[in-house]
PDB file of C-alpha atoms in Angstrom:
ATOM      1  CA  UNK W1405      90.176  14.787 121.716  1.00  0.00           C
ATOM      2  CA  UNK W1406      86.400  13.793 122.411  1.00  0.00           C
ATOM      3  CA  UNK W1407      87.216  14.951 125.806  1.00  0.00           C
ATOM      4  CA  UNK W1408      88.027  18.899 124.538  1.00  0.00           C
ATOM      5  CA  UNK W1409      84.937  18.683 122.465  1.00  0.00           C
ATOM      6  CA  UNK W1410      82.757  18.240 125.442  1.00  0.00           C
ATOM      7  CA  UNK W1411      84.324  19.984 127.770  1.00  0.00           C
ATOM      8  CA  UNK W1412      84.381  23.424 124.452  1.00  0.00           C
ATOM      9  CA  UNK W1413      80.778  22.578 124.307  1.00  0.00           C
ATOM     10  CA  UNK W1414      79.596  22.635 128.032  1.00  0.00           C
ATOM     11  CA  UNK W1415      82.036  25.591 128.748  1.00  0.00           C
ATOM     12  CA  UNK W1416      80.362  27.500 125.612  1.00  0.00           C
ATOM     13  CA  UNK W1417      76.883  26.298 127.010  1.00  0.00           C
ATOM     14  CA  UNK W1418      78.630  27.703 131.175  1.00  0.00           C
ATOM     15  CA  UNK W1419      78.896  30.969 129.106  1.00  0.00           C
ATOM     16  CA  UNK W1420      75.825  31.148 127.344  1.00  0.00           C
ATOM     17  CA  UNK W1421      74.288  30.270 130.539  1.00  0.00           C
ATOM     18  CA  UNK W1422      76.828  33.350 132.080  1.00  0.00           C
ATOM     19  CA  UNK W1423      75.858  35.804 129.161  1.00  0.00           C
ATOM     20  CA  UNK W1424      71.774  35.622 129.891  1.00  0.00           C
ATOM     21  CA  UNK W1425      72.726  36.244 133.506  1.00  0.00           C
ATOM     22  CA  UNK W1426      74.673  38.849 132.421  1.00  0.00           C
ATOM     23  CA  UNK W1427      73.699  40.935 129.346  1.00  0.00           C
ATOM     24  CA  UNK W1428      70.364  42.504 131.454  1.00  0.00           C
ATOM     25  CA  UNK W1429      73.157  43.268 133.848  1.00  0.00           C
ATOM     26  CA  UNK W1430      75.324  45.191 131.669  1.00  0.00           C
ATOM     27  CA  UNK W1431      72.545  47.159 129.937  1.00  0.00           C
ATOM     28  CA  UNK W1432      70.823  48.457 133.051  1.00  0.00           C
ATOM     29  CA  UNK W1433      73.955  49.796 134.642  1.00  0.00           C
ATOM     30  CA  UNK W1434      75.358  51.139 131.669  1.00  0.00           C
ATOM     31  CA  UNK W1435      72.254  53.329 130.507  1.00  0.00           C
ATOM     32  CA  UNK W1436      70.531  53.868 134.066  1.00  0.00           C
ATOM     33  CA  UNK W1437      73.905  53.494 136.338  1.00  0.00           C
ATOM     34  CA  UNK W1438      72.293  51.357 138.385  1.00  0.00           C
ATOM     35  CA  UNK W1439      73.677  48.282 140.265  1.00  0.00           C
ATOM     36  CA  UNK W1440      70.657  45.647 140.533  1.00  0.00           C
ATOM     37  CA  UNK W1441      71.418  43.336 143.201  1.00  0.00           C
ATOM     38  CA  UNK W1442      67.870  42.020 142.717  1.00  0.00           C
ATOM     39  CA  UNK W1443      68.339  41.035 139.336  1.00  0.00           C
ATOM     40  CA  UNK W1444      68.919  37.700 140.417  1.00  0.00           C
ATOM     41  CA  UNK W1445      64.989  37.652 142.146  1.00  0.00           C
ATOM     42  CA  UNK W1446      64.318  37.550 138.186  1.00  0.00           C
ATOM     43  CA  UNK W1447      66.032  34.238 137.185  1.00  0.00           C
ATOM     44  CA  UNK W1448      63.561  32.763 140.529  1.00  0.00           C
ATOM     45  CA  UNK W1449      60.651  34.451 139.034  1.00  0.00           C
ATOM     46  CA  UNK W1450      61.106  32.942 135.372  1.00  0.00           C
ATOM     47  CA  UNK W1451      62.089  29.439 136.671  1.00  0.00           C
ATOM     48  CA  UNK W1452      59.228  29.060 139.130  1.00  0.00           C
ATOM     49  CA  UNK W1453      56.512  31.023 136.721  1.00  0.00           C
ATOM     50  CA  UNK W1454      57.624  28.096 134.143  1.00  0.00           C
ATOM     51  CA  UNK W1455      57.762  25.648 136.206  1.00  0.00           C
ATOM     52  CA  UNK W1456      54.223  26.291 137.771  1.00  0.00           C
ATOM     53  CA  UNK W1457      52.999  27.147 134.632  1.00  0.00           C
ATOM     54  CA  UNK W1458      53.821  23.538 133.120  1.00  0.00           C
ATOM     55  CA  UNK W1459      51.518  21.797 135.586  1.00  0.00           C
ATOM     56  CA  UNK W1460      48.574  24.571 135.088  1.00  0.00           C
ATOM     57  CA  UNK W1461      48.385  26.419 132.414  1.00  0.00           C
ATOM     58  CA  UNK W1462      46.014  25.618 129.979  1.00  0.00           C
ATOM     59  CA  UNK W1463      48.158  23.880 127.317  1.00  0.00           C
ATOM     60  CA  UNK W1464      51.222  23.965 128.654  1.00  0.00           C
ATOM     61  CA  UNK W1465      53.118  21.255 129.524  1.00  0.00           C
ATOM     62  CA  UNK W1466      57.100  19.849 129.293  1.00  0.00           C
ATOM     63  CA  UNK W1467      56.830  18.287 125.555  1.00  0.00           C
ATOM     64  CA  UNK W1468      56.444  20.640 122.319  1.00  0.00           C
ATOM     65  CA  UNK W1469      54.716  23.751 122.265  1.00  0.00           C
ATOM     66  CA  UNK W1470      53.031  23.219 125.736  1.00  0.00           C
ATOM     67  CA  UNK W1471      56.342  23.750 126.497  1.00  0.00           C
ATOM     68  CA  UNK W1472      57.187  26.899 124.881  1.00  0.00           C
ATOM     69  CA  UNK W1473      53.910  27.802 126.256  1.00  0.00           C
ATOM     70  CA  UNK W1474      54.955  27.743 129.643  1.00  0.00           C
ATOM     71  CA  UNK W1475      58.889  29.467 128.607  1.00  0.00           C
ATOM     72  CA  UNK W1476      56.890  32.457 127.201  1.00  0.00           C
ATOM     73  CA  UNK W1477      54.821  32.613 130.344  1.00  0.00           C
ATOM     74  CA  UNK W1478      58.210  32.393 132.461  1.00  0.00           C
ATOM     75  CA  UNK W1479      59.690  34.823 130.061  1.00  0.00           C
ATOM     76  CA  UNK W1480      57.191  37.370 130.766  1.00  0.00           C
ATOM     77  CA  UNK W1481      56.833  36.735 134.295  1.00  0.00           C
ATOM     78  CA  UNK W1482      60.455  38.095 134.495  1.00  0.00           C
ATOM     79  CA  UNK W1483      59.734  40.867 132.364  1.00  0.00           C
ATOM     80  CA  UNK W1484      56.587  42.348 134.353  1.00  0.00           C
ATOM     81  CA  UNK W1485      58.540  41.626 137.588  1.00  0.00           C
ATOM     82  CA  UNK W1486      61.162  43.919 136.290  1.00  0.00           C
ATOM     83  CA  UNK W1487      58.884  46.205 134.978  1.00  0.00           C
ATOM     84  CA  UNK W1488      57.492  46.705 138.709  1.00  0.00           C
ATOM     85  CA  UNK W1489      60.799  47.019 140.162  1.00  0.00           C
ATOM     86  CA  UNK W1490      61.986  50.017 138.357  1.00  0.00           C
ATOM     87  CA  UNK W1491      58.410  52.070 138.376  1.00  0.00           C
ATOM     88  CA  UNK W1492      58.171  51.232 142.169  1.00  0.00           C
ATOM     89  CA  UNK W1493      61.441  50.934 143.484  1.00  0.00           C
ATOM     90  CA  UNK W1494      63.923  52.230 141.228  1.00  0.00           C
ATOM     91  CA  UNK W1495      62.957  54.910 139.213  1.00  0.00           C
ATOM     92  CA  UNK W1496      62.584  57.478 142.772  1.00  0.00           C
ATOM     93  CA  UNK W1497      66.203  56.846 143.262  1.00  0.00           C
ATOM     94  CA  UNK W1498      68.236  57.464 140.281  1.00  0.00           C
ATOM     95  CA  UNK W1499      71.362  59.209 141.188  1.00  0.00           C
ATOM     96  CA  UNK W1500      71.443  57.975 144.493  1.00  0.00           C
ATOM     97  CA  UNK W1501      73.092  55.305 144.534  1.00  0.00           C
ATOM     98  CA  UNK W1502      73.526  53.897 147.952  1.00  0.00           C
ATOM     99  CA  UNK W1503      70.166  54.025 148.697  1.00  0.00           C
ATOM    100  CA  UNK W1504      69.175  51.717 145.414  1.00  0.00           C
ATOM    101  CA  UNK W1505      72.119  48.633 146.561  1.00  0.00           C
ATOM    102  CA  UNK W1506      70.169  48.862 150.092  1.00  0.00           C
ATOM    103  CA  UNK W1507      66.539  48.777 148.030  1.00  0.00           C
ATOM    104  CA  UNK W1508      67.710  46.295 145.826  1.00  0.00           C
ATOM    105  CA  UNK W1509      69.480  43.997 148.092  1.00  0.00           C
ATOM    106  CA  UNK W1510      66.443  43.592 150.267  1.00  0.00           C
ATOM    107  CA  UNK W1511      64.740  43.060 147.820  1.00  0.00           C
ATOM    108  CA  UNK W1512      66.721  39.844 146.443  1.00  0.00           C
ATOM    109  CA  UNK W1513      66.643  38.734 150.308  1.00  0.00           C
ATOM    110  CA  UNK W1514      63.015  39.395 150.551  1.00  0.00           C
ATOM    111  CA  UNK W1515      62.235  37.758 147.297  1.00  0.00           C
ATOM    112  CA  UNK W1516      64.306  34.546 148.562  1.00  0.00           C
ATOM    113  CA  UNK W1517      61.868  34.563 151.635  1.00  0.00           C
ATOM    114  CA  UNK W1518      59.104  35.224 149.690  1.00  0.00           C
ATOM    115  CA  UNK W1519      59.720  32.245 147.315  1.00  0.00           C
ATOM    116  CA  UNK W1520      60.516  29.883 150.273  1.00  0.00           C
ATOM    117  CA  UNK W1521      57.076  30.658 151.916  1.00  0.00           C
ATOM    118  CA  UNK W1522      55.173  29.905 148.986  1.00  0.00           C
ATOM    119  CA  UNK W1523      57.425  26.982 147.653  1.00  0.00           C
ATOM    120  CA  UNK W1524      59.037  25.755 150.471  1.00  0.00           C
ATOM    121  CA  UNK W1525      63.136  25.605 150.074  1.00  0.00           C
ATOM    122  CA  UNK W1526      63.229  22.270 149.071  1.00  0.00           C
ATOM    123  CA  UNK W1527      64.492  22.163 145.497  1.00  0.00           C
ATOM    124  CA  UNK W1528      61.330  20.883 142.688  1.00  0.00           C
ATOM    125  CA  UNK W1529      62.316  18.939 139.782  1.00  0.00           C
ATOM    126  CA  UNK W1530      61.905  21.324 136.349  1.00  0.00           C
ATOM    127  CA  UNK W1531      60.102  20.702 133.945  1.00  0.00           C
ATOM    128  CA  UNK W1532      61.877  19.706 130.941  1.00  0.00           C
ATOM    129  CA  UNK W1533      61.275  18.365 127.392  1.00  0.00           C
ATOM    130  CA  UNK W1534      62.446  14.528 126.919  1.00  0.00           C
ATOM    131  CA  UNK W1535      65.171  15.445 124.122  1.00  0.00           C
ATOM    132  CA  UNK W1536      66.909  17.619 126.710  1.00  0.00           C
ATOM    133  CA  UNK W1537      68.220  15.282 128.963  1.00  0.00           C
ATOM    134  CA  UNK W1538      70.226  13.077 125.875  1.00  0.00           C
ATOM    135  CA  UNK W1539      73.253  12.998 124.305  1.00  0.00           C
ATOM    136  CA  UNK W1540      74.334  14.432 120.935  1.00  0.00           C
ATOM    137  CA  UNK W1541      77.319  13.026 119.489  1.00  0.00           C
ATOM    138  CA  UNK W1542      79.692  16.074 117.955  1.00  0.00           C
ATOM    139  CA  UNK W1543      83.500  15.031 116.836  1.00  0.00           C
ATOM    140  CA  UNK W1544      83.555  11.808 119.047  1.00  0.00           C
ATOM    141  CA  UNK W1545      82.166  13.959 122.492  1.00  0.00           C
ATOM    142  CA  UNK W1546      78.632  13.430 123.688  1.00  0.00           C
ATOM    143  CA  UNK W1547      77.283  16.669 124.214  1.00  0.00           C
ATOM    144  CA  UNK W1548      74.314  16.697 126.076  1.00  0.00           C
ATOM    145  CA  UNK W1549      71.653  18.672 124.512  1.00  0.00           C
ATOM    146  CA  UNK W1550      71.018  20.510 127.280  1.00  0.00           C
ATOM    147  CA  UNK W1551      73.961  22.461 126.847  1.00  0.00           C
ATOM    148  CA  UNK W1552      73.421  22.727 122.712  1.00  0.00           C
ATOM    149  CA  UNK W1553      70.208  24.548 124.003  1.00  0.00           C
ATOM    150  CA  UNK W1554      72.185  27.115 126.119  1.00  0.00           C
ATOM    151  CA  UNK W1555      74.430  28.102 123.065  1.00  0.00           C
ATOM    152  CA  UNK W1556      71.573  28.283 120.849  1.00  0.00           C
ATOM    153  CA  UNK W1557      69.522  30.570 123.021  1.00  0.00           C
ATOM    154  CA  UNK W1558      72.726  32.844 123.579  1.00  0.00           C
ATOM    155  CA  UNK W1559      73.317  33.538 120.497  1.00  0.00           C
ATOM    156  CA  UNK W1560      69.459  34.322 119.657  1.00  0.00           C
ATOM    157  CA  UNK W1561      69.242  36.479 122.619  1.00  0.00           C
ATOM    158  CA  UNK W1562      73.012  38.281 121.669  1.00  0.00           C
ATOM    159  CA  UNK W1563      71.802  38.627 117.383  1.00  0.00           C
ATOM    160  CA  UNK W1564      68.292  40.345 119.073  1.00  0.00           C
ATOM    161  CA  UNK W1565      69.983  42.522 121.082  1.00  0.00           C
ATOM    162  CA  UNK W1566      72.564  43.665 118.407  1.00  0.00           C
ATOM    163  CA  UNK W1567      69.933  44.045 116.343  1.00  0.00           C
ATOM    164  CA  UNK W1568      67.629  45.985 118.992  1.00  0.00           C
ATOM    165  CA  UNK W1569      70.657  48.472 119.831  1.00  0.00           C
ATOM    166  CA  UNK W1570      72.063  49.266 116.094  1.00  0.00           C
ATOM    167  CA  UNK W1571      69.291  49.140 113.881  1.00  0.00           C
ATOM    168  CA  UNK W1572      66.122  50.982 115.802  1.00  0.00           C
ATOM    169  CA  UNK W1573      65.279  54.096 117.327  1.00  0.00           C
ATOM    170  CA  UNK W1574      65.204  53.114 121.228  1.00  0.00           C
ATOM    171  CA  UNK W1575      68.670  51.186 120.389  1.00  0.00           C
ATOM    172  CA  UNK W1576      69.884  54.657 119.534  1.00  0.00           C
ATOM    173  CA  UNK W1577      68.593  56.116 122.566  1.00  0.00           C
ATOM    174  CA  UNK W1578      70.157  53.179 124.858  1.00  0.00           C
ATOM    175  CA  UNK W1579      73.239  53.856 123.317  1.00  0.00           C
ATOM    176  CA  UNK W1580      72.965  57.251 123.158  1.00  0.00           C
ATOM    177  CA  UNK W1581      72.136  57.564 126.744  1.00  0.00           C
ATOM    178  CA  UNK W1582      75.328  55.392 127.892  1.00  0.00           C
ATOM    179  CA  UNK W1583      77.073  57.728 126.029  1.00  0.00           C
ATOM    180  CA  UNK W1584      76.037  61.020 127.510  1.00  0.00           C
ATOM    181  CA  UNK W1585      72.789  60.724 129.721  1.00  0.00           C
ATOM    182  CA  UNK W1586      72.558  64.218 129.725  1.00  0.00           C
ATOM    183  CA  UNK W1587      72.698  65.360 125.869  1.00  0.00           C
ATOM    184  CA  UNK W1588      69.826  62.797 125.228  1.00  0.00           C
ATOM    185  CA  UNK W1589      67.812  64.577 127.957  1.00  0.00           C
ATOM    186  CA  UNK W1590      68.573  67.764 126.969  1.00  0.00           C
ATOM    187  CA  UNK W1591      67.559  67.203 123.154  1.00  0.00           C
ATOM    188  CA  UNK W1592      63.809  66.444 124.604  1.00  0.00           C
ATOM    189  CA  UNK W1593      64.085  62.715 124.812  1.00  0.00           C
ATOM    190  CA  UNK W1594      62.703  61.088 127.740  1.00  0.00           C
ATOM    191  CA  UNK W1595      65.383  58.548 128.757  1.00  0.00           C
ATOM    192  CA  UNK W1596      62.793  57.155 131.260  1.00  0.00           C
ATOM    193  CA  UNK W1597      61.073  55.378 129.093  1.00  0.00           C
ATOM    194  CA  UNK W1598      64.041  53.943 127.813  1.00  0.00           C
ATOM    195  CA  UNK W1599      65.472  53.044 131.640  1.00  0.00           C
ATOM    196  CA  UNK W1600      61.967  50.980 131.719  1.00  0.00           C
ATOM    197  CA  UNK W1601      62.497  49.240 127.971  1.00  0.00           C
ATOM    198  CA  UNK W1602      65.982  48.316 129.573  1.00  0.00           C
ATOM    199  CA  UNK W1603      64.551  46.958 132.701  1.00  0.00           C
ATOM    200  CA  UNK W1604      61.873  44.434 130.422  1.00  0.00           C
ATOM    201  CA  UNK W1605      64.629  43.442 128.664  1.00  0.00           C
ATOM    202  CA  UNK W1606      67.130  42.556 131.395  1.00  0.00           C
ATOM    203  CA  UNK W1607      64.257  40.757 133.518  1.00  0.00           C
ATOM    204  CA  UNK W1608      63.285  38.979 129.997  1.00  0.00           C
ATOM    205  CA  UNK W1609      66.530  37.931 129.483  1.00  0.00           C
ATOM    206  CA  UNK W1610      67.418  37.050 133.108  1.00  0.00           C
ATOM    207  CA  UNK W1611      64.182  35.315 133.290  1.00  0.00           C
ATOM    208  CA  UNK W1612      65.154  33.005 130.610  1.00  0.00           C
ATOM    209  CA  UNK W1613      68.752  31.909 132.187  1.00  0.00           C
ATOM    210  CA  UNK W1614      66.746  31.025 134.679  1.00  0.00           C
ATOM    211  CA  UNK W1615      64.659  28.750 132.878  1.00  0.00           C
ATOM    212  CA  UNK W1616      67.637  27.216 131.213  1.00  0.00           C
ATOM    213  CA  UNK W1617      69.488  26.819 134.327  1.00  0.00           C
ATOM    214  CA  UNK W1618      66.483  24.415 135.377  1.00  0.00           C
ATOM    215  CA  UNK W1619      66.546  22.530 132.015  1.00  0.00           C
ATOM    216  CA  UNK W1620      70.388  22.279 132.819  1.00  0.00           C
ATOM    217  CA  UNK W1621      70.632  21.323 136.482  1.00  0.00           C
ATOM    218  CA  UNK W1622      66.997  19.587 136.537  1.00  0.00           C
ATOM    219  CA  UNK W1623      65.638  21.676 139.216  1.00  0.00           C
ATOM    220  CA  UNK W1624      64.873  24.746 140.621  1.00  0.00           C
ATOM    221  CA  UNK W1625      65.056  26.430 143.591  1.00  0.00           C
ATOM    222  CA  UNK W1626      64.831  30.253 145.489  1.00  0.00           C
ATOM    223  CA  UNK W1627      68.640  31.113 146.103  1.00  0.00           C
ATOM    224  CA  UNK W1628      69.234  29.273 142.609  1.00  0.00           C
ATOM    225  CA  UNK W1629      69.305  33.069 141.375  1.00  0.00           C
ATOM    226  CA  UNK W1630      71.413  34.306 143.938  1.00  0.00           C
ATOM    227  CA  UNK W1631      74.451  31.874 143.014  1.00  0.00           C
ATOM    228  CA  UNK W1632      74.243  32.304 139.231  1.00  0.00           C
ATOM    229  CA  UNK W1633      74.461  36.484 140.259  1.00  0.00           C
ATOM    230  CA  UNK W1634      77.927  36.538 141.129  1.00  0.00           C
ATOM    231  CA  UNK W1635      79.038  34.978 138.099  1.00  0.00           C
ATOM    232  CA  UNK W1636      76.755  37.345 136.380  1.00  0.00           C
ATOM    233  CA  UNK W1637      78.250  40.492 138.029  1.00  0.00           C
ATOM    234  CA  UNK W1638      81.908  38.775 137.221  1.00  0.00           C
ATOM    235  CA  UNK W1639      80.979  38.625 133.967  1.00  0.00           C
ATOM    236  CA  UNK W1640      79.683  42.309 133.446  1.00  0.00           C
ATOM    237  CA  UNK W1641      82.614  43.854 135.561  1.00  0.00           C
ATOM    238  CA  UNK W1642      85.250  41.187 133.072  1.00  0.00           C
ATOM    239  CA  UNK W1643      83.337  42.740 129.993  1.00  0.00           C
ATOM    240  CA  UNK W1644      82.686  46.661 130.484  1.00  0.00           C
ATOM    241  CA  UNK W1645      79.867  48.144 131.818  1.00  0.00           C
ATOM    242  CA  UNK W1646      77.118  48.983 129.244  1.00  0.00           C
ATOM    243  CA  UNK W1647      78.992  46.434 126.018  1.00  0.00           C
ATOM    244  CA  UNK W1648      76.821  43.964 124.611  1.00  0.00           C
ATOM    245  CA  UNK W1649      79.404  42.184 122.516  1.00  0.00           C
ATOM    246  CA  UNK W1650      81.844  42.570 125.550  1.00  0.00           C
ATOM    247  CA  UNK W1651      79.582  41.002 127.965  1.00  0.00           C
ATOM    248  CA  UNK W1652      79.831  37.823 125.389  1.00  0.00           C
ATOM    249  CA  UNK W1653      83.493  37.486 125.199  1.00  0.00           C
ATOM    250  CA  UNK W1654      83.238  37.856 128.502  1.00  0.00           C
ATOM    251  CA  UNK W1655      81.018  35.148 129.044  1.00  0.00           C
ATOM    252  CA  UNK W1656      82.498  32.562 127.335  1.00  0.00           C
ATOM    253  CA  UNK W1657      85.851  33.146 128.869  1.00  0.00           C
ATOM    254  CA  UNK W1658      84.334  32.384 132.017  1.00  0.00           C
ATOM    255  CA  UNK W1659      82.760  29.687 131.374  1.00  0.00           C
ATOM    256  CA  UNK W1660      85.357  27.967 129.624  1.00  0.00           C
ATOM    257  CA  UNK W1661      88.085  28.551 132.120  1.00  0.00           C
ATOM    258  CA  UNK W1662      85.480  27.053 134.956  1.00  0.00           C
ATOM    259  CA  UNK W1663      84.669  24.056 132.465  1.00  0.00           C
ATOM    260  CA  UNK W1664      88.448  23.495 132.099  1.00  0.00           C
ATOM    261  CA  UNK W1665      89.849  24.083 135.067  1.00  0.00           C
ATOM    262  CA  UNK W1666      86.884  22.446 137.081  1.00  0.00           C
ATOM    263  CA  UNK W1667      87.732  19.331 134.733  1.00  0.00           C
ATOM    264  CA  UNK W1668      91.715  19.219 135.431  1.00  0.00           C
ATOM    265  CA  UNK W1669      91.374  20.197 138.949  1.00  0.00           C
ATOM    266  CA  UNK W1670      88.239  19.768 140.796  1.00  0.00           C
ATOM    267  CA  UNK W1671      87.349  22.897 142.652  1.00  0.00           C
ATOM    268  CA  UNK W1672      89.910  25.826 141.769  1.00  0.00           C
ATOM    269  CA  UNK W1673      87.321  26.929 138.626  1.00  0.00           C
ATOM    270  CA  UNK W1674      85.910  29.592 141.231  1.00  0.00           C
ATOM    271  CA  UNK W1675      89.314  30.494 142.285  1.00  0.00           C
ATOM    272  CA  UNK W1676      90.473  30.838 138.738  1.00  0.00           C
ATOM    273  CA  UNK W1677      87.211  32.862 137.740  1.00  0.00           C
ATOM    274  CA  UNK W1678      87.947  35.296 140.377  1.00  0.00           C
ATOM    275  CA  UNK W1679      91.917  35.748 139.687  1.00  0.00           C
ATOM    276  CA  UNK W1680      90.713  36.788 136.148  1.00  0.00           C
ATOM    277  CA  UNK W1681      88.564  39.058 137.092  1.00  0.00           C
ATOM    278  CA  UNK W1682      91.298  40.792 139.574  1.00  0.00           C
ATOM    279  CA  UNK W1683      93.831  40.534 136.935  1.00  0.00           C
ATOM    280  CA  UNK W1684      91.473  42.460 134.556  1.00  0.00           C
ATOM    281  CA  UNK W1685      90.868  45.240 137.033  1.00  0.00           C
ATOM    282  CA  UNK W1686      94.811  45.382 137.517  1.00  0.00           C
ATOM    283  CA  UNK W1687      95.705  45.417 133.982  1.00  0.00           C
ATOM    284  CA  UNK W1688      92.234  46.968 132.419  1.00  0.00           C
ATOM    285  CA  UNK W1689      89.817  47.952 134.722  1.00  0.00           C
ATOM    286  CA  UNK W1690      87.181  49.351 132.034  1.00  0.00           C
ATOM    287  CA  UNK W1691      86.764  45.768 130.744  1.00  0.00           C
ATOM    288  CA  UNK W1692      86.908  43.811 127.244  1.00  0.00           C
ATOM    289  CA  UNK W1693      84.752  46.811 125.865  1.00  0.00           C
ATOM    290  CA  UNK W1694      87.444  49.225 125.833  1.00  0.00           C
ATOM    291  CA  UNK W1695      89.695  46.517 124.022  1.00  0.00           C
ATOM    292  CA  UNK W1696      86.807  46.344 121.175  1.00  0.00           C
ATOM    293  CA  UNK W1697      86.319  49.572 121.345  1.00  0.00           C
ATOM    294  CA  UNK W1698      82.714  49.657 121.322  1.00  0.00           C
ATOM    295  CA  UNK W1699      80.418  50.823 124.450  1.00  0.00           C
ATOM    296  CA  UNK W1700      77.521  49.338 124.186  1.00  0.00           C
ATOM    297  CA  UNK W1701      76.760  47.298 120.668  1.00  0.00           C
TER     298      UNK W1701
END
């Protein structure tokens, strides 16, 4: 029994982990249709702004609020990066959609280079408040409380977002715009602004899992992005395009069938991640969403 309980709890903290990855993901390409395969450049950018950040900013540290400190610095490192990307990069190819995986994808290999010449490729140590790295005992499991954290900050981010996309004006115009780009535009709405918003929020977001994934694994380093991607883009494609809520489900059915199965037999989670994904573009390739019914909330 204590064995389910941890291996429920690390799964759910895989998929919270998956769903920060993820959720910046599904928003972008479901209101601006594009595929960002440098979205992973902003899970680097987070991690390393943190983690520099902890040794030299001003207040910040690993412990207490020197630590949030350096989180919110990380947080909106990811942000601004984002921010850059779709003003510079993006934004002049919109509907063109070969030309932005090209963009994009040299980008994330650029931004891996980048990192390595100014941090070397050697993984640093993250980091990470003392309470992280022990043990919390739930139902006879020791859970570490790394993985509490990941749940925790999931389910913040997913409430905010929710909240964001049902309840205010740009959330209207997000999901407005996944709808039917071109009625929103026509009423006199400029769905630009909106692509950036979207942008902030996905590189806020991603920048955060990328935090995480250091308190989690202890380190950081450039291509640590890169990996956690594919999952990411497994996740969106399992969930529908554009669906919050989907992106979730998604999430934590990937990360508890990779707990699981990693568990029971060492090295066929991957394989099992990726025959769900196939069976779900067999069966239903438009994702979760369409079984919720819901595009984008």
């Amino acid at each position: 029994m204590s064995t389910v309980v941890l291996l429920l709890c690390t799964g759910l903290g895989l998929g919270g982990l998956y769903f920060l990855v993820a959720s910046g993901l599904s928003l972008v390409f479901g209101l601006a249709d594009v595929l960002n395969f440098a979205h992973g450049l902003f899970l680097s950018v987070g991690a390393y702004a943190t983690w520099w950040a902890a040794d030299a900013l001003p207040g910040a540290g690993s412990e207490g609020f020197g630590f949030l400190l350096a989180v919110t610095f990380g947080v909106l490192a990811g942000a601004l990066v984002a921010t850059l990307v779709e003003l510079v990069l993006i934004r002049p190819l919109y509907r063109r959609t070969i030309e932005q995986v090209l963009v994009t994808v040299g980008l994330s290999l650029a931004g891996v280079a980048l990192l390595q010449a100014v941090f070397t490729a050697d993984a640093r140590t993250f980091p990470r408040p003392a309470w992280t790295v022990k043990v919390t005992p739930i139902l006879g499991a020791t859970v570490p409380n790394s993985s509490l954290l990941l749940v925790g900050a999931s389910v913040v981010v997913l409430l905010l977002l929710l909240a964001l996309l049902r309840y205010t004006r740009i959330g209207l115009v997000i999901r407005a715009g996944v709808e039917d780009r071109s009625m929103v535009t026509a009423l006199g709405i400029d769905v630009r602004k909106a692509f950036t918003l979207v942008f902030a929020i996905g590189g806020a977001a991603a920048a955060l899992a990328g935090i995480l994934a250091g308190v989690q694994f202890g380190t950081v380093s450039p291509d640590q992005g890169t990996s956690l991607l594919i999952f990411g883009f497994i996740v969106v494609v399992i969930g529908g395009m554009g669906s919050v809520t989907g992106t979730a489900v998604a999430a934590v059915a990937v990360g508890l069938l990779q707990q699981f199965v990693n568990y029971y037999q060492p090295g066929l989670g991957d394989i099992c991640v990726v025959a769900l994904l196939a069976a779900v573009l067999l069966v239903r390739p438009q994702g979760i969403a369409s079984v919720l019914g819901k595009a984008t909330a």
